[in-house]
Amino acid sequence: MDCLFCKIINGEIPSAKVYEDEYVYAFKDINPQAPVHVLVVPKTHICCADKIAAENSVNVAKVFEAIPKIASTLGLTNGYRVINNCGEDGCQTVKHIHFHVLGGKKLPETMA
Ligand code: 5GP
Ligand code: ZN
């Protein structure tokens, strides 16, 4: 499958890995929007949040189980933001579901 994040997960394309387990891979965003900006992805290809269903939601649950561990490793003791962009109006550019974890400073309140 011609998917950028599948290629990052399987090592075809290099990345700055910050966490990995059986279900989840996390790496630094190439264009950080905050002092800490990590992408957390399920290893299973799911295109977007709109395609989460009973058959695949365990992969998303595993992402959210990993996030506190990743946040702790990255020193995000004062909080952080988790963002998912979905589809055209959400400005999703990579069609493999991913969760941005942003922190390392007080983030702006506005989202849109
Ligand atoms: P989206 O806009 O789809 O929610 O987020 C895609 C994110 O992937 C962007 O923040 C972008 O900077 C990041 N990104 C795109 N290509 C690469 C890449 O090759 N490596 C890494 N580490 N991040 C990437
Ligand atoms: Zn993929």
XYZ file of C-alpha atoms and ligand atoms in Angstrom:
137
model
C 0.000 0.000 0.000
C 1.312 3.410 -0.910
C 0.951 4.985 2.523
C 3.588 7.288 4.003
C 2.923 6.317 7.616
C 2.821 2.570 6.827
C 6.278 3.071 5.283
C 7.461 4.922 8.400
C 6.085 2.149 10.646
C 7.846 -0.594 8.666
C 11.103 1.376 8.495
C 11.105 2.011 4.733
C 11.145 5.733 5.498
C 13.218 6.913 8.472
C 11.640 8.665 11.438
C 12.596 9.901 14.894
C 10.866 7.197 16.927
C 9.765 8.057 20.457
C 7.650 4.968 21.285
C 6.701 1.589 19.867
C 4.683 -1.399 21.023
C 2.751 -4.206 19.349
C -0.058 -1.879 18.224
C 1.357 1.637 18.234
C 4.196 3.652 16.725
C 5.034 7.255 17.673
C 7.532 9.615 16.079
C 8.425 13.288 15.939
C 6.509 15.407 13.449
C 8.802 16.620 10.666
C 7.304 20.127 10.877
C 6.721 20.737 14.593
C 3.999 23.184 15.622
C 5.024 23.253 19.302
C 8.189 22.517 21.322
C 6.950 18.907 21.537
C 5.032 17.591 18.532
C 4.699 13.853 18.148
C 2.474 11.766 15.880
C 0.965 8.645 17.431
C -0.361 6.089 14.963
C -1.797 2.582 15.048
C 0.356 0.068 13.174
C -2.804 -1.156 11.461
C -3.767 1.026 8.520
C -6.995 2.902 9.212
C -7.466 5.853 6.902
C -9.179 8.265 9.223
C -11.306 8.755 12.350
C -14.437 8.453 10.226
C -13.604 4.773 9.593
C -13.259 3.754 13.245
C -15.657 0.880 13.948
C -16.078 -2.028 16.353
C -13.725 -4.231 14.267
C -10.759 -1.843 14.452
C -11.330 0.386 17.483
C -8.933 -1.643 19.626
C -6.101 -0.046 17.640
C -7.336 3.416 18.572
C -7.755 2.369 22.203
C -4.125 1.201 22.171
C -3.063 4.624 20.856
C -4.790 6.279 23.806
C -3.257 3.787 26.236
C 0.167 4.687 24.844
C -0.300 8.460 24.967
C 0.192 8.870 28.759
C 3.388 6.801 28.557
C 4.645 8.874 25.631
C 3.719 12.124 27.401
C 5.578 11.008 30.499
C 8.663 10.051 28.478
C 8.608 13.460 26.790
C 8.264 15.310 30.094
C 4.797 16.707 29.424
C 3.997 16.913 33.141
C 1.874 20.064 32.827
C -0.492 18.765 30.154
C -0.692 18.558 26.404
C -3.143 18.555 23.508
C -4.203 15.590 21.364
C -5.520 16.446 17.905
C -6.904 14.346 15.080
C -7.579 15.906 11.696
C -10.173 13.986 9.662
C -10.931 14.333 5.978
C -10.978 17.375 3.732
C -12.586 19.877 6.093
C -10.361 18.633 8.926
C -7.301 19.265 6.708
C -6.029 15.693 7.024
C -3.024 15.438 4.703
C -1.796 11.899 5.464
C -4.528 9.289 5.065
C -3.365 6.992 7.864
C -5.088 7.911 11.089
C -2.770 9.753 13.459
C -3.011 11.725 16.661
C -0.902 14.820 17.124
C 0.428 15.204 20.673
C 1.466 18.797 21.205
C 2.971 20.417 24.262
C 6.009 21.845 25.936
C 4.399 25.276 26.337
C 0.995 26.809 27.106
C -0.896 26.299 23.844
C -3.345 28.831 22.360
C -6.980 28.300 23.368
C -8.435 28.610 19.895
C -8.659 25.626 17.578
C -10.335 26.983 14.439
P -2.324 15.998 9.153
O -2.320 17.327 8.506
O -2.639 14.883 8.174
O -3.171 15.918 10.393
O -0.867 15.762 9.705
C 0.164 15.188 8.975
C 1.430 15.503 9.725
O 2.441 14.667 9.228
C 1.911 16.941 9.548
O 2.000 17.570 10.823
C 3.267 16.789 8.869
O 4.220 17.720 9.324
C 3.645 15.360 9.220
N 4.487 14.707 8.222
C 4.277 14.681 6.877
N 5.232 13.948 6.273
C 6.063 13.506 7.277
C 7.246 12.695 7.260
O 7.724 12.224 6.230
N 7.826 12.451 8.471
C 7.316 12.954 9.635
N 7.976 12.661 10.759
N 6.196 13.719 9.670
C 5.582 13.989 8.504
Zn -0.986 3.409 6.338
